[in-house]
GROMACS .gro file of C-alpha atoms in nm:
model
  174
    1LEU     CA    1   1.359   1.214   1.129
    2SER     CA    2   1.179   1.542   1.201
    3TRP     CA    3   1.307   1.736   0.899
    4PRO     CA    4   1.157   1.489   0.648
    5ILE     CA    5   0.824   1.510   0.831
    6THR     CA    6   0.847   1.890   0.822
    7VAL     CA    7   0.911   1.883   0.446
    8ILE     CA    8   0.626   1.637   0.391
    9SER     CA    9   0.394   1.856   0.602
   10LEU     CA   10   0.482   2.162   0.394
   11ILE     CA   11   0.426   1.972   0.071
   12LEU     CA   12   0.090   1.847   0.200
   13LEU     CA   13  -0.020   2.191   0.324
   14PRO     CA   14  -0.228   2.266   0.010
   15LEU     CA   15  -0.404   1.930   0.048
   16PHE     CA   16  -0.469   2.008   0.417
   17LEU     CA   17  -0.624   2.342   0.319
   18ILE     CA   18  -0.848   2.183   0.053
   19ILE     CA   19  -0.966   1.912   0.295
   20ALA     CA   20  -1.029   2.174   0.565
   21LEU     CA   21  -1.237   2.380   0.323
   22LEU     CA   22  -1.441   2.076   0.212
   23ILE     CA   23  -1.510   1.976   0.574
   24LYS     CA   24  -1.626   2.330   0.657
   25ILE     CA   25  -1.845   2.355   0.346
   26GLU     CA   26  -2.020   2.025   0.413
   27SER     CA   27  -2.094   2.059   0.783
   28PRO     CA   28  -2.051   2.309   1.063
   29GLY     CA   29  -1.807   2.236   1.340
   30PRO     CA   30  -1.435   2.199   1.392
   31ILE     CA   31  -1.207   2.082   1.110
   32LEU     CA   32  -0.996   1.868   1.335
   33HIS     CA   33  -1.105   1.602   1.579
   34LYS     CA   34  -0.883   1.546   1.878
   35GLN     CA   35  -0.872   1.237   2.093
   36ARG     CA   36  -0.699   1.200   2.428
   37VAL     CA   37  -0.471   0.898   2.395
   38ILE     CA   38  -0.191   0.727   2.582
   39GLY     CA   39   0.155   0.772   2.442
   40SER     CA   40   0.499   0.650   2.529
   41ARG     CA   41   0.553   0.572   2.899
   42GLY     CA   42   0.184   0.624   2.973
   43ARG     CA   43   0.184   0.996   2.899
   44PHE     CA   44  -0.145   1.135   2.769
   45PHE     CA   45  -0.162   1.363   2.466
   46GLU     CA   46  -0.415   1.486   2.210
   47ALA     CA   47  -0.397   1.299   1.877
   48PHE     CA   48  -0.542   1.484   1.579
   49ASN     CA   49  -0.728   1.375   1.269
   50PHE     CA   50  -0.966   1.538   1.024
   51ARG     CA   51  -1.327   1.533   1.145
   52THR     CA   52  -1.515   1.273   0.940
   53THR     CA   53  -1.849   1.282   1.119
   54TYR     CA   54  -2.128   1.530   1.171
   55THR     CA   55  -2.114   1.708   1.506
   56ASP     CA   56  -2.466   1.574   1.573
   57GLY     CA   57  -2.370   1.229   1.444
   58ASN     CA   58  -2.513   1.030   1.734
   59VAL     CA   59  -2.849   1.208   1.701
   60ARG     CA   60  -2.851   1.113   1.332
   61LEU     CA   61  -2.774   0.752   1.423
   62MET     CA   62  -3.047   0.734   1.686
   63ARG     CA   63  -3.304   0.831   1.422
   64ASN     CA   64  -3.244   0.499   1.247
   65ARG     CA   65  -3.276   0.208   1.490
   66GLU     CA   66  -3.164  -0.060   1.241
   67GLN     CA   67  -2.835   0.116   1.170
   68TRP     CA   68  -2.780   0.180   1.540
   69VAL     CA   69  -2.833  -0.187   1.628
   70ALA     CA   70  -2.610  -0.299   1.340
   71LEU     CA   71  -2.327  -0.075   1.462
   72LEU     CA   72  -2.372  -0.193   1.823
   73ASN     CA   73  -2.352  -0.554   1.707
   74GLY     CA   74  -2.030  -0.482   1.518
   75GLN     CA   75  -2.182  -0.552   1.180
   76ASN     CA   76  -2.019  -0.386   0.882
   77ALA     CA   77  -2.256  -0.093   0.873
   78GLN     CA   78  -1.987   0.169   0.817
   79ALA     CA   79  -2.090   0.210   0.454
   80SER     CA   80  -2.429   0.339   0.567
   81ASP     CA   81  -2.331   0.507   0.893
   82PRO     CA   82  -2.537   0.829   0.908
   83ARG     CA   83  -2.280   0.990   1.139
   84VAL     CA   84  -2.017   1.002   0.864
   85THR     CA   85  -2.011   1.293   0.617
   86ARG     CA   86  -1.954   1.247   0.243
   87VAL     CA   87  -1.612   1.406   0.280
   88GLY     CA   88  -1.556   1.176   0.578
   89TYR     CA   89  -1.628   0.866   0.368
   90PHE     CA   90  -1.374   0.983   0.113
   91LEU     CA   91  -1.110   1.056   0.377
   92ARG     CA   92  -1.164   0.720   0.546
   93ARG     CA   93  -1.169   0.527   0.221
   94TRP     CA   94  -0.831   0.668   0.117
   95GLY     CA   95  -0.688   0.659   0.470
   96ILE     CA   96  -0.607   1.030   0.479
   97GLU     CA   97  -0.815   1.134   0.778
   98ASP     CA   98  -0.510   1.077   1.000
   99LEU     CA   99  -0.273   1.308   0.808
  100PRO     CA  100  -0.289   1.574   1.085
  101ARG     CA  101  -0.110   1.324   1.305
  102LEU     CA  102   0.204   1.431   1.123
  103PHE     CA  103   0.194   1.723   1.366
  104ASN     CA  104   0.189   1.476   1.656
  105ILE     CA  105   0.500   1.321   1.500
  106LEU     CA  106   0.662   1.664   1.474
  107ASN     CA  107   0.582   1.714   1.844
  108ARG     CA  108   0.756   1.380   1.913
  109GLN     CA  109   0.441   1.228   2.061
  110MET     CA  110   0.408   0.966   1.787
  111SER     CA  111   0.621   0.790   1.527
  112LEU     CA  112   0.540   0.693   1.170
  113VAL     CA  113   0.534   0.323   1.259
  114GLY     CA  114   0.431   0.178   1.592
  115PRO     CA  115   0.148   0.030   1.795
  116HIS     CA  116  -0.205   0.162   1.750
  117LEU     CA  117  -0.315   0.450   1.971
  118LEU     CA  118  -0.464   0.349   2.306
  119ASN     CA  119  -0.724   0.543   2.500
  120GLN     CA  120  -0.830   0.526   2.863
  121ASN     CA  121  -1.092   0.257   2.790
  122ASP     CA  122  -0.817   0.028   2.660
  123ILE     CA  123  -0.646   0.020   3.001
  124ALA     CA  124  -0.932  -0.172   3.163
  125ARG     CA  125  -0.986  -0.395   2.861
  126LEU     CA  126  -0.620  -0.487   2.806
  127GLY     CA  127  -0.484  -0.488   3.157
  128VAL     CA  128  -0.196  -0.288   3.298
  129ARG     CA  129   0.081  -0.528   3.190
  130ARG     CA  130  -0.018  -0.525   2.822
  131VAL     CA  131  -0.072  -0.149   2.824
  132GLU     CA  132   0.272  -0.096   2.981
  133MET     CA  133   0.431  -0.312   2.716
  134ILE     CA  134   0.251  -0.140   2.427
  135THR     CA  135   0.326   0.206   2.565
  136SER     CA  136   0.696   0.129   2.607
  137VAL     CA  137   0.731   0.281   2.258
  138LYS     CA  138   0.562   0.569   2.080
  139PRO     CA  139   0.233   0.491   1.907
  140GLY     CA  140   0.244   0.501   1.530
  141MET     CA  141   0.048   0.653   1.247
  142THR     CA  142   0.066   0.312   1.087
  143GLY     CA  143   0.192  -0.029   1.187
  144LEU     CA  144   0.147  -0.402   1.167
  145TRP     CA  145  -0.198  -0.358   1.320
  146GLN     CA  146  -0.306  -0.162   1.013
  147ILE     CA  147  -0.139  -0.379   0.751
  148ARG     CA  148  -0.191  -0.731   0.885
  149ALA     CA  149  -0.479  -0.708   1.130
  150PHE     CA  150  -0.742  -0.539   0.916
  151ASN     CA  151  -1.004  -0.814   0.959
  152THR     CA  152  -0.896  -0.967   1.289
  153THR     CA  153  -1.036  -0.951   1.638
  154GLU     CA  154  -0.920  -0.685   1.882
  155SER     CA  155  -0.728  -0.939   2.091
  156GLU     CA  156  -0.547  -1.071   1.783
  157ARG     CA  157  -0.457  -0.715   1.688
  158ARG     CA  158  -0.324  -0.642   2.038
  159ASP     CA  159  -0.119  -0.963   2.030
  160LEU     CA  160   0.029  -0.845   1.702
  161GLU     CA  161   0.117  -0.510   1.860
  162ILE     CA  162   0.288  -0.680   2.155
  163ASP     CA  163   0.480  -0.896   1.909
  164TYR     CA  164   0.582  -0.578   1.723
  165VAL     CA  165   0.709  -0.414   2.045
  166SER     CA  166   0.891  -0.730   2.156
  167ASN     CA  167   1.059  -0.792   1.820
  168TRP     CA  168   1.105  -0.441   1.683
  169SER     CA  169   1.350  -0.396   1.400
  170LEU     CA  170   1.410  -0.139   1.128
  171GLN     CA  171   1.336  -0.412   0.874
  172THR     CA  172   0.993  -0.464   1.028
  173ASP     CA  173   0.921  -0.091   1.011
  174LEU     CA  174   1.026  -0.074   0.648
   0.00000   0.00000   0.00000
C-alpha cells in the first residue's frame, strides 16, 4: 500500500508547492498545521494539514461578536468565518486541506480509510470504551464519517465509526 501513496505524493508534489506558495503569499505563518491526535492503540502522533486560517484568527473572530456567538452556537457561520483565509476557503471547499496527511499514511500512522481522527478532548467526551474501540484501527483520511455523516450529530457520527470498526470489510472501504 505504501508505494502507491508514494507515487501519488510525487505526482501531487507540484500541487503541494503551489498551495504552499499561495498560503505564504496570503498570510504569514507556517504552511502546515499540525494537530496532536490519537492513533492506533492509543498512540499519539502529529497529523498534518494545510493551514487554512490566519495565525491571529481568534483575534479576528473576537472583533465581530455576532460571528463569534454564531460559531459558539454551532450555527453554519463557516462561510463568513473571519479566521479562514481565502485560500483556506478554497482548500476546505474542495477537501484538499488534508492532502499532507498522505505523509502520515506513509509513516504508517494513518490509513486512507478509517475512523475520524480523535484528540485528547474526545477521550472525556466519548468515554474510554468507545475511544479504545475506535482506536483499535488506524484513523483514516476519509471514511464513513465523511461520506455518510456530513450533517449528523457528533454522537451519530461516532456510532457510525464504531459500526465501521465492528463490521470492517474491504467492500466497505471501497
